[in-house]
mmCIF file of C-alpha atoms in Angstrom:
data_model
loop_
_atom_site.group_PDB
_atom_site.id
_atom_site.type_symbol
_atom_site.label_atom_id
_atom_site.label_comp_id
_atom_site.label_asym_id
_atom_site.label_seq_id
_atom_site.Cartn_x
_atom_site.Cartn_y
_atom_site.Cartn_z
ATOM 1 C CA UNK K 16 95.804 91.142 110.739
ATOM 2 C CA UNK K 17 92.724 90.182 108.326
ATOM 3 C CA UNK K 18 93.570 87.551 105.860
ATOM 4 C CA UNK K 19 90.986 86.331 102.787
ATOM 5 C CA UNK K 20 90.820 84.091 100.657
ATOM 6 C CA UNK K 21 91.482 84.711 96.658
ATOM 7 C CA UNK K 22 88.038 84.245 95.581
ATOM 8 C CA UNK K 23 86.847 86.191 98.681
ATOM 9 C CA UNK K 24 89.048 89.111 97.401
ATOM 10 C CA UNK K 25 87.843 88.617 93.679
ATOM 11 C CA UNK K 26 83.747 89.177 94.903
ATOM 12 C CA UNK K 27 84.515 91.983 97.134
ATOM 13 C CA UNK K 28 87.513 93.884 95.658
ATOM 14 C CA UNK K 29 86.279 97.221 96.517
ATOM 15 C CA UNK K 30 84.828 96.540 99.543
ATOM 16 C CA UNK K 31 88.064 95.216 100.153
ATOM 17 C CA UNK K 32 90.378 98.115 99.219
ATOM 18 C CA UNK K 33 88.142 100.302 100.931
ATOM 19 C CA UNK K 34 88.431 98.474 104.422
ATOM 20 C CA UNK K 35 92.339 98.162 103.810
ATOM 21 C CA UNK K 36 92.456 102.109 103.384
ATOM 22 C CA UNK K 37 90.046 102.707 105.969
ATOM 23 C CA UNK K 38 92.193 100.460 108.666
ATOM 24 C CA UNK K 39 95.224 101.618 107.194
ATOM 25 C CA UNK K 40 95.715 97.709 108.149
ATOM 26 C CA UNK K 41 97.269 95.070 105.606
ATOM 27 C CA UNK K 42 95.356 92.276 104.507
ATOM 28 C CA UNK K 43 96.676 88.972 103.759
ATOM 29 C CA UNK K 44 95.013 87.075 100.906
ATOM 30 C CA UNK K 45 95.524 83.484 100.343
ATOM 31 C CA UNK K 46 95.356 81.584 97.194
ATOM 32 C CA UNK K 47 94.093 78.216 96.936
ATOM 33 C CA UNK K 48 97.245 76.775 97.037
ATOM 34 C CA UNK K 49 98.180 78.534 100.201
ATOM 35 C CA UNK K 50 100.456 81.252 98.975
ATOM 36 C CA UNK K 51 99.620 84.587 100.403
ATOM 37 C CA UNK K 52 100.545 87.940 99.192
ATOM 38 C CA UNK K 53 99.521 91.413 101.275
ATOM 39 C CA UNK K 54 97.102 94.164 100.398
ATOM 40 C CA UNK K 55 98.374 97.363 101.584
ATOM 41 C CA UNK K 56 97.183 100.906 100.668
ATOM 42 C CA UNK K 57 100.089 103.404 98.590
ATOM 43 C CA UNK K 58 99.834 105.805 101.559
ATOM 44 C CA UNK K 59 100.882 102.895 103.862
ATOM 45 C CA UNK K 60 103.684 101.523 101.364
ATOM 46 C CA UNK K 61 105.114 104.538 100.931
ATOM 47 C CA UNK K 62 105.571 105.158 104.467
ATOM 48 C CA UNK K 63 106.898 102.085 105.216
ATOM 49 C CA UNK K 64 109.343 102.261 102.231
ATOM 50 C CA UNK K 65 110.304 106.227 103.346
ATOM 51 C CA UNK K 66 110.948 104.600 106.903
ATOM 52 C CA UNK K 67 113.369 102.084 105.568
ATOM 53 C CA UNK K 68 114.969 104.420 103.790
ATOM 54 C CA UNK K 69 115.661 106.715 106.805
ATOM 55 C CA UNK K 70 116.981 103.801 108.659
ATOM 56 C CA UNK K 71 119.119 102.132 106.466
ATOM 57 C CA UNK K 72 121.415 105.080 107.349
ATOM 58 C CA UNK K 73 123.108 104.154 111.050
ATOM 59 C CA UNK K 74 123.741 108.107 111.498
ATOM 60 C CA UNK K 75 120.179 109.190 110.485
ATOM 61 C CA UNK K 76 118.752 106.127 112.279
ATOM 62 C CA UNK K 77 120.373 107.093 115.251
ATOM 63 C CA UNK K 78 119.155 110.467 115.087
ATOM 64 C CA UNK K 79 115.809 109.774 114.571
ATOM 65 C CA UNK K 80 116.016 107.505 117.582
ATOM 66 C CA UNK K 81 117.341 110.124 119.888
ATOM 67 C CA UNK K 82 114.506 112.751 118.518
ATOM 68 C CA UNK K 83 111.710 109.998 119.452
ATOM 69 C CA UNK K 84 113.247 109.621 123.049
ATOM 70 C CA UNK K 85 113.133 113.633 123.455
ATOM 71 C CA UNK K 86 109.663 113.541 122.033
ATOM 72 C CA UNK K 87 108.541 110.582 124.862
ATOM 73 C CA UNK K 88 110.415 112.640 127.671
ATOM 74 C CA UNK K 89 108.038 115.712 126.395
ATOM 75 C CA UNK K 90 111.146 117.784 125.178
ATOM 76 C CA UNK K 91 109.042 119.073 122.256
ATOM 77 C CA UNK K 92 107.826 122.263 120.931
ATOM 78 C CA UNK K 93 105.053 123.355 118.660
ATOM 79 C CA UNK K 94 105.690 124.713 115.191
ATOM 80 C CA UNK K 95 102.737 126.311 113.024
ATOM 81 C CA UNK K 96 102.843 125.250 109.349
ATOM 82 C CA UNK K 97 101.893 127.858 106.764
ATOM 83 C CA UNK K 98 99.148 127.318 104.257
ATOM 84 C CA UNK K 99 100.805 125.163 102.086
ATOM 85 C CA UNK K 100 100.636 122.193 105.447
ATOM 86 C CA UNK K 101 102.604 119.124 106.368
ATOM 87 C CA UNK K 102 102.802 117.538 102.979
ATOM 88 C CA UNK K 103 104.742 120.662 101.577
ATOM 89 C CA UNK K 104 106.808 120.483 104.679
ATOM 90 C CA UNK K 105 107.192 116.923 104.508
ATOM 91 C CA UNK K 106 109.164 117.346 100.765
ATOM 92 C CA UNK K 107 110.895 120.294 101.860
ATOM 93 C CA UNK K 108 112.841 118.496 104.853
ATOM 94 C CA UNK K 109 113.190 115.597 102.925
ATOM 95 C CA UNK K 110 115.196 117.629 100.214
ATOM 96 C CA UNK K 111 117.175 119.833 102.576
ATOM 97 C CA UNK K 112 118.071 117.174 105.252
ATOM 98 C CA UNK K 113 118.301 113.969 103.724
ATOM 99 C CA UNK K 114 118.759 114.831 99.729
ATOM 100 C CA UNK K 115 115.639 113.119 98.194
ATOM 101 C CA UNK K 116 112.372 113.179 97.255
ATOM 102 C CA UNK K 117 110.010 112.063 99.514
ATOM 103 C CA UNK K 118 108.326 108.434 98.135
ATOM 104 C CA UNK K 119 104.786 110.107 98.653
ATOM 105 C CA UNK K 120 105.767 112.619 95.981
ATOM 106 C CA UNK K 121 107.973 109.772 93.741
ATOM 107 C CA UNK K 122 104.851 107.112 93.843
ATOM 108 C CA UNK K 123 101.444 108.941 94.378
ATOM 109 C CA UNK K 124 101.921 110.034 90.547
ATOM 110 C CA UNK K 125 102.704 106.610 89.529
ATOM 111 C CA UNK K 126 100.121 105.507 86.833
ATOM 112 C CA UNK K 127 97.539 102.538 87.314
ATOM 113 C CA UNK K 128 97.789 100.908 84.046
#
């Protein structure tokens, strides 16, 4: 994980934002008194938040872990998506299986004021 000073972050904010998004890697910003914050792309934040939500239910976490084991064992099959793509499928599955709206849906329309 990269780290930059507040001064460097201020002087190169646009570049820092582009790097965090391109690398999909958080960057630590350190203040003069040593306090630290993390810069994280919105997509990455939404992904982490959704993962935490999905793993917060023990039964759901067990199903997800079992699915990972199956995938690692090669017990998978491919499914073609229609022209609405993965985003539609992701939202639909979230609504049908888990009863929630995707975090991407919840935060991507947030205002940036």
